[in-house]
Amino acid sequence: AGQFLSNFQINLLKFALSIRAYSPTVQMFQQIAADEPPPEGCSAFVVIHEKHTCKTNEIKKLLKKANKRPRPYLFKGDHKYPTLKEDGPVVILYAEMGTRDFVKFHKILSEKAQKEEIVYVLRHYVQKPRSRKMYLSGYGVELAIKSTEYKAVDDTQVKVTNETTKEEDEEEEETDVQGFLFGKLKQLHPDLKNNLKEFKKHLIETTNSMEPLKVWELQDLSFQAAARIMSTPAYDALKVMKDIAQNFPIRARSLTRVPVDKQMRNEIEENQKHLHETLGIQPGEARLFLNGLHIDLDFHDPFSILETLKVEGKVMHGLHELGIQEEILSKFMRLHIHPADSSYALDIRHSSVIWINNIEKDRSYITWPASYQELLKPTFPGVIPQIRRNLYNLVLFVDPVQEDTDDYMKLVELFYHHNVPLRIGFVFILNTEEEIDGNEDAGIALWRTFNYVTEESDNFQATNCIIHMYHEVKDGNVLTVNHVKNILRREYPHADVQSILGVHSEYDEGRKAGATFYKKTGLGPLPQALFNGVPFSKEEMNAAELEAVILQRIIDASGFFQRAVFMGLLNDHINAVDFLMDQNNVVSHINPSILGAERKYLRFRSTSVPFDVQDFSTFSFLDSQDKSAVISDSMKYLTKKDEDVLYAVTVWIIADFDNPSGRQLLSSALKHLKTSSHIRIGVLNNPSSKIKEDNTAIARGILAAFLTQSNRSLKSFLSKLTKEETAKSLAAGTKIVKILLPGMNDDAFEKKYNTLGLDIIKTHQMFCQEVLKLLPGQMAVVSNGRVRKELSSLSFFVVTFYFLEFQFPTKENTIQIYFCTNCSLSLFYFITPPLGKKNDMLVSHYWKLFSLCTYLLLYIVNDF
């Protein structure tokens, strides 16, 4: 495997094989194959929707009616041949890799899979497995040392025992010790009596019959074991340590005679003191840390540790390949970056949110302590600390006339009346027409009634009115205008219902704000809920489960606040909501194209010799990483100005530019380029049909222009090529040289266009399908190594440049490390120019420094 894997990956493979990590999977496949059952006498066979055969010429016949038979169940660990299509007939090959029959089947099935005719699955099957059983590693000895500490001794017999020692020794001389009769040996060799005595002692100590140790012999046993390991040559130290650990009961007596150096004892005691003070590790405790991560051995096993090693090793290996080693590497390990799966939060400081309570100001919470230090006091597990701060905030986006709104109102009532330390807010999504009658729309009636009661009494009474309205709603029904009127007349009998609910009501203020805010947030279908700005998933919004989910969120958030208080990030002078909304995961808009998409990055680092992008035959044999490196090295870029500077953002536009949608995506990128001086744009062709000269005219024109024209001419020419009238003209037979613009290098363009060939487009197509896993013609954008699929041309601006519009620090003249959680960067420096000052030279220097820092960190962090 060394020709395909790096040294690091080889070591991981050895570790995986040594712990038999894949043996259960192989055994499972073997058992599944036995249950099929395999055709008699076949060393390899295929199963096509419940039909078996071990003849390759019968595969085509079985595929004809495969879709009419039940589709087989595929397991998570099944090996699928890498193709983009997964809805064809499933062909499962049971074979032993490396055999002739496997090669025969694999050749046919892989070709069909590449043509997307089938889904090809391989399961390991050995026709005649060995009878020898596999022994898995393990150690199951319990060593109870303390059970040997105490022994009852009769003091009156001590003297007698000493007197009879000589007689007992003489009797023992005749006993057999591992085949040696030491009595006879002493008679034959009296001059070696002392040596024989030591030899006998050694044999007794190394025998499997373990003799009890005295209490005083156990005191320094761990120090003596460490001294034995340290006294061994370095190349044998690990072997000795393993032997002592695995055979400690046998080795314990010999360790009691090992002297311990005083300097070593002092050093160990200093280490014990340091570990206790810094990590809370008591002397004698064992802990495992991997790159600073605590591996809890109560929950982890060698297999989970292997998965952690894979993740950590990938990052460390990528940094090491970049030349980041030793001390610098350890600094990178200590960087505090946000995990890729961190939750994004919306800013809830908006005027359309109607807060029905305020923990910090309402009289009902006045007896609660207000200091954040209360968070650090010990409490029983699951108890929510009651602190007069708005630490926990719930915002509900609801349409008053939806069927399940009453369930959420009952939940709000439960939290509100039980004094749970939760600030609750509503955003009502109502009709936004200019003039609307509250006598016809229950949502409008509720809103105007709420405003009326708030003006007459307060927010508390208005909230109670709304809750009473939903008490009137029977299960399965929705809120009606009559429900609103009944509560209004009952609670406020002197109120003029018609003037309150009518078209020209005075209590209609702010009705559109909720719908506007909801539209801006980008949240999905109603109802929606936010806890401290973080949206709930669709499953969590189940009204029956939401109560438990909210309580768990509160408990989880308590840990976050405790850490912030302990680290000094949160003190009594800081507003809790402002502290939450200033976190790096807070955004103003939930964009599913960015925040909901799976994060996939390209690996650009390559150790091989670079190849020519037009050498399609050689390119097809490269692995994914080398393919990415070849494309990256050969990419030509378009920028706003003809300046030799470093650009913070590198964007690849991927599409079939001979289709209108692909041209529209490129046109959107060109329009954005006019307003942005910190990006550069490259293009990749992903044809939707078979590559020919007559259906790649625009694609070849774009490539020829990139290879021959200056930046200014290139922008103008690409803008013209993306117009539909130009495409129609070329399709009608117009020569591309007829549409060249003044100022272009006509001769160079024409020569390159006529000699470009189709290999470079085939290379682009292969890269898109095999590395980026795109379907033919599918559009995508690669922004600083992060791949984003399923895009429309209209979403290009938002998807590609969203992180540049992220909420940057606004303080003047500051340099801050900024952790970007909604883009491909792990971190970058953002240098804020001196706002309000008209020193253009100074601002220019700031932006150049910003570009330089960003480019360097992009290169380091995103390369792996």
PDB file of C-alpha atoms in Angstrom, residues 24-238:
ATOM      1  CA  PRO A  24     -15.884  -7.507  12.075  1.00  0.00           C
ATOM      2  CA  THR A  25     -16.791  -5.937   8.718  1.00  0.00           C
ATOM      3  CA  VAL A  26     -15.081  -8.688   6.752  1.00  0.00           C
ATOM      4  CA  GLN A  27     -16.724 -11.347   8.930  1.00  0.00           C
ATOM      5  CA  MET A  28     -20.115  -9.683   8.479  1.00  0.00           C
ATOM      6  CA  PHE A  29     -19.745  -9.779   4.691  1.00  0.00           C
ATOM      7  CA  GLN A  30     -18.722 -13.433   4.909  1.00  0.00           C
ATOM      8  CA  GLN A  31     -21.841 -14.235   6.914  1.00  0.00           C
ATOM      9  CA  ILE A  32     -24.099 -12.286   4.521  1.00  0.00           C
ATOM     10  CA  ALA A  33     -22.607 -14.213   1.612  1.00  0.00           C
ATOM     11  CA  ALA A  34     -23.272 -17.511   3.399  1.00  0.00           C
ATOM     12  CA  ASP A  35     -26.909 -16.517   3.900  1.00  0.00           C
ATOM     13  CA  GLU A  36     -27.474 -15.757   0.199  1.00  0.00           C
ATOM     14  CA  PRO A  37     -26.363 -18.672  -0.281  1.00  0.00           C
ATOM     15  CA  PRO A  38     -23.497 -18.700  -2.807  1.00  0.00           C
ATOM     16  CA  PRO A  39     -23.933 -20.857  -5.922  1.00  0.00           C
ATOM     17  CA  GLU A  40     -22.195 -24.182  -5.491  1.00  0.00           C
ATOM     18  CA  GLY A  41     -18.561 -24.253  -6.574  1.00  0.00           C
ATOM     19  CA  CYS A  42     -18.275 -20.482  -7.168  1.00  0.00           C
ATOM     20  CA  SER A  43     -15.353 -18.524  -5.726  1.00  0.00           C
ATOM     21  CA  ALA A  44     -17.022 -15.255  -6.811  1.00  0.00           C
ATOM     22  CA  PHE A  45     -20.625 -14.434  -7.640  1.00  0.00           C
ATOM     23  CA  VAL A  46     -22.974 -11.481  -8.097  1.00  0.00           C
ATOM     24  CA  VAL A  47     -26.437 -10.857  -6.685  1.00  0.00           C
ATOM     25  CA  ILE A  48     -28.714  -8.653  -8.787  1.00  0.00           C
ATOM     26  CA  HIS A  49     -31.960  -7.958  -6.942  1.00  0.00           C
ATOM     27  CA  GLU A  50     -32.254 -11.470  -5.431  1.00  0.00           C
ATOM     28  CA  LYS A  51     -30.906 -13.274  -8.513  1.00  0.00           C
ATOM     29  CA  HIS A  52     -27.513 -15.044  -8.302  1.00  0.00           C
ATOM     30  CA  THR A  53     -24.957 -15.952 -10.903  1.00  0.00           C
ATOM     31  CA  CYS A  54     -21.255 -16.732 -11.087  1.00  0.00           C
ATOM     32  CA  LYS A  55     -21.098 -16.309 -14.854  1.00  0.00           C
ATOM     33  CA  THR A  56     -20.243 -12.922 -16.290  1.00  0.00           C
ATOM     34  CA  ASN A  57     -22.247 -13.506 -19.473  1.00  0.00           C
ATOM     35  CA  GLU A  58     -25.492 -13.724 -17.445  1.00  0.00           C
ATOM     36  CA  ILE A  59     -25.161 -10.251 -15.867  1.00  0.00           C
ATOM     37  CA  LYS A  60     -26.779  -8.468 -18.816  1.00  0.00           C
ATOM     38  CA  LYS A  61     -29.744 -10.841 -18.738  1.00  0.00           C
ATOM     39  CA  LEU A  62     -30.348 -10.397 -15.011  1.00  0.00           C
ATOM     40  CA  LEU A  63     -30.177  -6.594 -15.319  1.00  0.00           C
ATOM     41  CA  LYS A  64     -33.077  -6.402 -17.791  1.00  0.00           C
ATOM     42  CA  LYS A  65     -35.849  -6.965 -15.250  1.00  0.00           C
ATOM     43  CA  ALA A  66     -33.889  -6.058 -12.124  1.00  0.00           C
ATOM     44  CA  ASN A  67     -36.013  -3.001 -11.296  1.00  0.00           C
ATOM     45  CA  LYS A  68     -39.125  -5.180 -11.090  1.00  0.00           C
ATOM     46  CA  ARG A  69     -37.569  -7.202  -8.261  1.00  0.00           C
ATOM     47  CA  PRO A  70     -37.015  -5.922  -4.662  1.00  0.00           C
ATOM     48  CA  ARG A  71     -34.044  -3.620  -4.231  1.00  0.00           C
ATOM     49  CA  PRO A  72     -31.434  -4.997  -1.758  1.00  0.00           C
ATOM     50  CA  TYR A  73     -30.671  -3.269   1.534  1.00  0.00           C
ATOM     51  CA  LEU A  74     -27.253  -1.615   1.619  1.00  0.00           C
ATOM     52  CA  PHE A  75     -25.313  -1.207   4.860  1.00  0.00           C
ATOM     53  CA  LYS A  76     -23.360   1.815   6.037  1.00  0.00           C
ATOM     54  CA  GLY A  77     -20.054  -0.058   5.634  1.00  0.00           C
ATOM     55  CA  ASP A  78     -20.748  -1.297   2.099  1.00  0.00           C
ATOM     56  CA  HIS A  79     -18.073  -0.485  -0.480  1.00  0.00           C
ATOM     57  CA  LYS A  80     -19.722   1.392  -3.356  1.00  0.00           C
ATOM     58  CA  TYR A  81     -17.913   2.037  -6.589  1.00  0.00           C
ATOM     59  CA  PRO A  82     -17.547   5.858  -6.709  1.00  0.00           C
ATOM     60  CA  THR A  83     -20.157   7.193  -9.133  1.00  0.00           C
ATOM     61  CA  LEU A  84     -22.652  10.033  -8.882  1.00  0.00           C
ATOM     62  CA  LYS A  85     -25.734   8.001  -9.762  1.00  0.00           C
ATOM     63  CA  GLU A  86     -27.301   5.931  -6.995  1.00  0.00           C
ATOM     64  CA  ASP A  87     -30.733   5.054  -8.371  1.00  0.00           C
ATOM     65  CA  GLY A  88     -29.849   2.317 -10.860  1.00  0.00           C
ATOM     66  CA  PRO A  89     -29.965  -1.479 -10.394  1.00  0.00           C
ATOM     67  CA  VAL A  90     -27.766  -2.641  -7.515  1.00  0.00           C
ATOM     68  CA  VAL A  91     -25.191  -5.300  -8.370  1.00  0.00           C
ATOM     69  CA  ILE A  92     -23.438  -6.831  -5.341  1.00  0.00           C
ATOM     70  CA  LEU A  93     -20.210  -8.707  -6.014  1.00  0.00           C
ATOM     71  CA  TYR A  94     -19.098 -11.293  -3.470  1.00  0.00           C
ATOM     72  CA  ALA A  95     -15.459 -12.090  -4.136  1.00  0.00           C
ATOM     73  CA  GLU A  96     -11.975 -12.265  -2.667  1.00  0.00           C
ATOM     74  CA  MET A  97      -9.850  -9.342  -3.810  1.00  0.00           C
ATOM     75  CA  GLY A  98      -6.752 -10.356  -5.754  1.00  0.00           C
ATOM     76  CA  THR A  99      -8.198 -13.516  -7.289  1.00  0.00           C
ATOM     77  CA  ARG A 100      -8.733 -14.020 -11.003  1.00  0.00           C
ATOM     78  CA  ASP A 101     -12.497 -14.301 -10.655  1.00  0.00           C
ATOM     79  CA  PHE A 102     -12.605 -10.971  -8.814  1.00  0.00           C
ATOM     80  CA  VAL A 103     -10.669  -9.258 -11.627  1.00  0.00           C
ATOM     81  CA  LYS A 104     -12.986 -10.777 -14.229  1.00  0.00           C
ATOM     82  CA  PHE A 105     -16.144  -9.480 -12.544  1.00  0.00           C
ATOM     83  CA  HIS A 106     -14.634  -6.171 -11.459  1.00  0.00           C
ATOM     84  CA  LYS A 107     -13.654  -5.185 -14.979  1.00  0.00           C
ATOM     85  CA  ILE A 108     -17.197  -5.622 -16.291  1.00  0.00           C
ATOM     86  CA  LEU A 109     -18.985  -4.099 -13.321  1.00  0.00           C
ATOM     87  CA  SER A 110     -16.694  -1.065 -13.007  1.00  0.00           C
ATOM     88  CA  GLU A 111     -17.236  -0.222 -16.685  1.00  0.00           C
ATOM     89  CA  LYS A 112     -21.014  -0.385 -16.246  1.00  0.00           C
ATOM     90  CA  ALA A 113     -20.768   1.723 -13.081  1.00  0.00           C
ATOM     91  CA  GLN A 114     -18.720   4.398 -14.880  1.00  0.00           C
ATOM     92  CA  LYS A 115     -21.427   4.537 -17.530  1.00  0.00           C
ATOM     93  CA  GLU A 116     -23.924   4.983 -14.652  1.00  0.00           C
ATOM     94  CA  GLU A 117     -25.847   1.878 -15.680  1.00  0.00           C
ATOM     95  CA  ILE A 118     -25.586   0.197 -12.264  1.00  0.00           C
ATOM     96  CA  VAL A 119     -24.701   0.762  -8.592  1.00  0.00           C
ATOM     97  CA  TYR A 120     -21.715  -1.520  -8.003  1.00  0.00           C
ATOM     98  CA  VAL A 121     -21.182  -2.825  -4.452  1.00  0.00           C
ATOM     99  CA  LEU A 122     -18.335  -5.096  -3.311  1.00  0.00           C
ATOM    100  CA  ARG A 123     -18.563  -7.429  -0.324  1.00  0.00           C
ATOM    101  CA  HIS A 124     -15.668  -9.611   0.792  1.00  0.00           C
ATOM    102  CA  TYR A 125     -16.203 -13.334   0.347  1.00  0.00           C
ATOM    103  CA  VAL A 126     -13.712 -16.170   0.755  1.00  0.00           C
ATOM    104  CA  GLN A 127     -14.945 -19.441  -0.685  1.00  0.00           C
ATOM    105  CA  LYS A 128     -12.823 -21.669   1.570  1.00  0.00           C
ATOM    106  CA  PRO A 129     -11.932 -19.768   4.749  1.00  0.00           C
ATOM    107  CA  ARG A 130      -9.224 -21.144   7.000  1.00  0.00           C
ATOM    108  CA  SER A 131     -10.278 -23.272   9.930  1.00  0.00           C
ATOM    109  CA  ARG A 132      -7.875 -21.452  12.267  1.00  0.00           C
ATOM    110  CA  LYS A 133      -9.769 -19.027  14.454  1.00  0.00           C
ATOM    111  CA  MET A 134      -8.729 -15.399  14.794  1.00  0.00           C
ATOM    112  CA  TYR A 135      -7.627 -14.336  18.254  1.00  0.00           C
ATOM    113  CA  LEU A 136      -8.402 -10.737  19.145  1.00  0.00           C
ATOM    114  CA  SER A 137      -6.062  -8.894  21.493  1.00  0.00           C
ATOM    115  CA  GLY A 138      -7.127  -8.359  25.086  1.00  0.00           C
ATOM    116  CA  TYR A 139      -5.955  -8.599  28.687  1.00  0.00           C
ATOM    117  CA  GLY A 140      -8.228  -9.696  31.490  1.00  0.00           C
ATOM    118  CA  VAL A 141      -6.184 -10.028  34.672  1.00  0.00           C
ATOM    119  CA  GLU A 142      -7.250  -8.260  37.838  1.00  0.00           C
ATOM    120  CA  LEU A 143      -4.379  -7.455  40.176  1.00  0.00           C
ATOM    121  CA  ALA A 144      -5.575  -6.922  43.748  1.00  0.00           C
ATOM    122  CA  ILE A 145      -2.304  -5.969  45.450  1.00  0.00           C
ATOM    123  CA  LYS A 146      -3.886  -4.821  48.683  1.00  0.00           C
ATOM    124  CA  SER A 147      -5.283  -8.276  49.400  1.00  0.00           C
ATOM    125  CA  THR A 148      -1.711  -9.418  50.128  1.00  0.00           C
ATOM    126  CA  GLU A 149      -0.763  -6.585  52.460  1.00  0.00           C
ATOM    127  CA  TYR A 150      -1.764  -8.037  55.807  1.00  0.00           C
ATOM    128  CA  LYS A 151      -0.940 -11.406  57.302  1.00  0.00           C
ATOM    129  CA  ALA A 152      -1.747 -12.569  60.845  1.00  0.00           C
ATOM    130  CA  VAL A 153       1.451 -13.453  62.720  1.00  0.00           C
ATOM    131  CA  ASP A 154       1.693 -14.956  66.236  1.00  0.00           C
ATOM    132  CA  ASP A 155       4.459 -13.036  68.056  1.00  0.00           C
ATOM    133  CA  THR A 156       5.154 -15.998  70.344  1.00  0.00           C
ATOM    134  CA  GLN A 157       6.135 -18.090  67.354  1.00  0.00           C
ATOM    135  CA  VAL A 158       8.586 -15.632  65.847  1.00  0.00           C
ATOM    136  CA  LYS A 159      11.600 -16.959  67.769  1.00  0.00           C
ATOM    137  CA  VAL A 160      10.736 -20.545  67.009  1.00  0.00           C
ATOM    138  CA  THR A 161      10.305 -19.673  63.353  1.00  0.00           C
ATOM    139  CA  ASN A 162      13.758 -18.105  63.251  1.00  0.00           C
ATOM    140  CA  GLU A 163      15.237 -21.193  64.819  1.00  0.00           C
ATOM    141  CA  THR A 164      13.598 -23.520  62.334  1.00  0.00           C
ATOM    142  CA  THR A 165      14.516 -21.431  59.270  1.00  0.00           C
ATOM    143  CA  LYS A 166      17.690 -23.431  58.722  1.00  0.00           C
ATOM    144  CA  GLU A 167      15.792 -26.728  58.825  1.00  0.00           C
ATOM    145  CA  GLU A 168      13.153 -25.434  56.375  1.00  0.00           C
ATOM    146  CA  ASP A 169      15.851 -24.205  54.012  1.00  0.00           C
ATOM    147  CA  GLU A 170      17.423 -27.652  54.054  1.00  0.00           C
ATOM    148  CA  GLU A 171      14.071 -29.231  53.213  1.00  0.00           C
ATOM    149  CA  GLU A 172      13.514 -26.761  50.375  1.00  0.00           C
ATOM    150  CA  GLU A 173      16.895 -27.637  48.946  1.00  0.00           C
ATOM    151  CA  GLU A 174      15.451 -30.960  47.849  1.00  0.00           C
ATOM    152  CA  THR A 175      12.453 -29.408  46.083  1.00  0.00           C
ATOM    153  CA  ASP A 176      12.321 -28.941  42.300  1.00  0.00           C
ATOM    154  CA  VAL A 177      12.544 -25.288  41.161  1.00  0.00           C
ATOM    155  CA  GLN A 178      11.776 -25.149  37.436  1.00  0.00           C
ATOM    156  CA  GLY A 179      13.686 -28.440  36.897  1.00  0.00           C
ATOM    157  CA  PHE A 180      16.713 -27.602  39.065  1.00  0.00           C
ATOM    158  CA  LEU A 181      17.608 -29.522  42.272  1.00  0.00           C
ATOM    159  CA  PHE A 182      19.608 -26.872  44.064  1.00  0.00           C
ATOM    160  CA  GLY A 183      20.556 -29.240  46.925  1.00  0.00           C
ATOM    161  CA  LYS A 184      22.468 -31.476  44.505  1.00  0.00           C
ATOM    162  CA  LEU A 185      23.974 -28.489  42.697  1.00  0.00           C
ATOM    163  CA  LYS A 186      25.340 -27.053  45.967  1.00  0.00           C
ATOM    164  CA  GLN A 187      26.867 -30.402  46.825  1.00  0.00           C
ATOM    165  CA  LEU A 188      28.541 -30.657  43.403  1.00  0.00           C
ATOM    166  CA  HIS A 189      29.630 -26.988  43.285  1.00  0.00           C
ATOM    167  CA  PRO A 190      30.134 -25.681  46.851  1.00  0.00           C
ATOM    168  CA  ASP A 191      32.271 -22.814  45.522  1.00  0.00           C
ATOM    169  CA  LEU A 192      29.232 -21.448  43.615  1.00  0.00           C
ATOM    170  CA  LYS A 193      26.895 -21.574  46.604  1.00  0.00           C
ATOM    171  CA  ASN A 194      26.132 -17.815  46.594  1.00  0.00           C
ATOM    172  CA  ASN A 195      25.605 -17.726  42.815  1.00  0.00           C
ATOM    173  CA  LEU A 196      23.269 -20.714  42.987  1.00  0.00           C
ATOM    174  CA  LYS A 197      21.327 -19.016  45.764  1.00  0.00           C
ATOM    175  CA  GLU A 198      20.798 -15.901  43.587  1.00  0.00           C
ATOM    176  CA  PHE A 199      19.866 -18.058  40.605  1.00  0.00           C
ATOM    177  CA  LYS A 200      17.297 -19.939  42.664  1.00  0.00           C
ATOM    178  CA  LYS A 201      15.864 -16.628  43.889  1.00  0.00           C
ATOM    179  CA  HIS A 202      15.590 -15.395  40.307  1.00  0.00           C
ATOM    180  CA  LEU A 203      13.765 -18.541  39.207  1.00  0.00           C
ATOM    181  CA  ILE A 204      11.317 -18.278  42.079  1.00  0.00           C
ATOM    182  CA  GLU A 205      10.592 -14.639  41.251  1.00  0.00           C
ATOM    183  CA  THR A 206      10.007 -15.343  37.570  1.00  0.00           C
ATOM    184  CA  THR A 207       7.777 -18.355  38.098  1.00  0.00           C
ATOM    185  CA  ASN A 208       4.012 -18.032  37.570  1.00  0.00           C
ATOM    186  CA  SER A 209       3.297 -18.784  41.227  1.00  0.00           C
ATOM    187  CA  MET A 210       3.237 -15.250  42.669  1.00  0.00           C
ATOM    188  CA  GLU A 211       4.216 -14.895  46.312  1.00  0.00           C
ATOM    189  CA  PRO A 212       2.663 -12.139  48.456  1.00  0.00           C
ATOM    190  CA  LEU A 213       4.640  -8.916  48.892  1.00  0.00           C
ATOM    191  CA  LYS A 214       5.117  -7.186  52.204  1.00  0.00           C
ATOM    192  CA  VAL A 215       3.555  -3.786  52.811  1.00  0.00           C
ATOM    193  CA  TRP A 216       6.897  -1.987  52.841  1.00  0.00           C
ATOM    194  CA  GLU A 217       7.825  -3.618  49.536  1.00  0.00           C
ATOM    195  CA  LEU A 218       4.866  -1.908  47.839  1.00  0.00           C
ATOM    196  CA  GLN A 219       5.695   1.641  48.896  1.00  0.00           C
ATOM    197  CA  ASP A 220       8.129   2.503  46.102  1.00  0.00           C
ATOM    198  CA  LEU A 221       7.009  -0.058  43.537  1.00  0.00           C
ATOM    199  CA  SER A 222       5.847   2.522  40.974  1.00  0.00           C
ATOM    200  CA  PHE A 223       9.089   4.528  41.372  1.00  0.00           C
ATOM    201  CA  GLN A 224      11.106   1.324  40.964  1.00  0.00           C
ATOM    202  CA  ALA A 225       9.184   0.378  37.810  1.00  0.00           C
ATOM    203  CA  ALA A 226       9.931   3.834  36.349  1.00  0.00           C
ATOM    204  CA  ALA A 227      13.614   3.484  37.334  1.00  0.00           C
ATOM    205  CA  ARG A 228      13.818   0.095  35.591  1.00  0.00           C
ATOM    206  CA  ILE A 229      12.384   1.609  32.383  1.00  0.00           C
ATOM    207  CA  MET A 230      14.665   4.662  32.507  1.00  0.00           C
ATOM    208  CA  SER A 231      17.767   2.531  33.063  1.00  0.00           C
ATOM    209  CA  THR A 232      17.075   0.577  29.865  1.00  0.00           C
ATOM    210  CA  PRO A 233      18.643   1.737  26.565  1.00  0.00           C
ATOM    211  CA  ALA A 234      16.308   4.002  24.594  1.00  0.00           C
ATOM    212  CA  TYR A 235      15.680   1.472  21.830  1.00  0.00           C
ATOM    213  CA  ASP A 236      14.432  -1.096  24.382  1.00  0.00           C
ATOM    214  CA  ALA A 237      12.662   1.234  26.836  1.00  0.00           C
ATOM    215  CA  LEU A 238       9.213   0.919  25.245  1.00  0.00           C
TER     216      LEU A 238
END
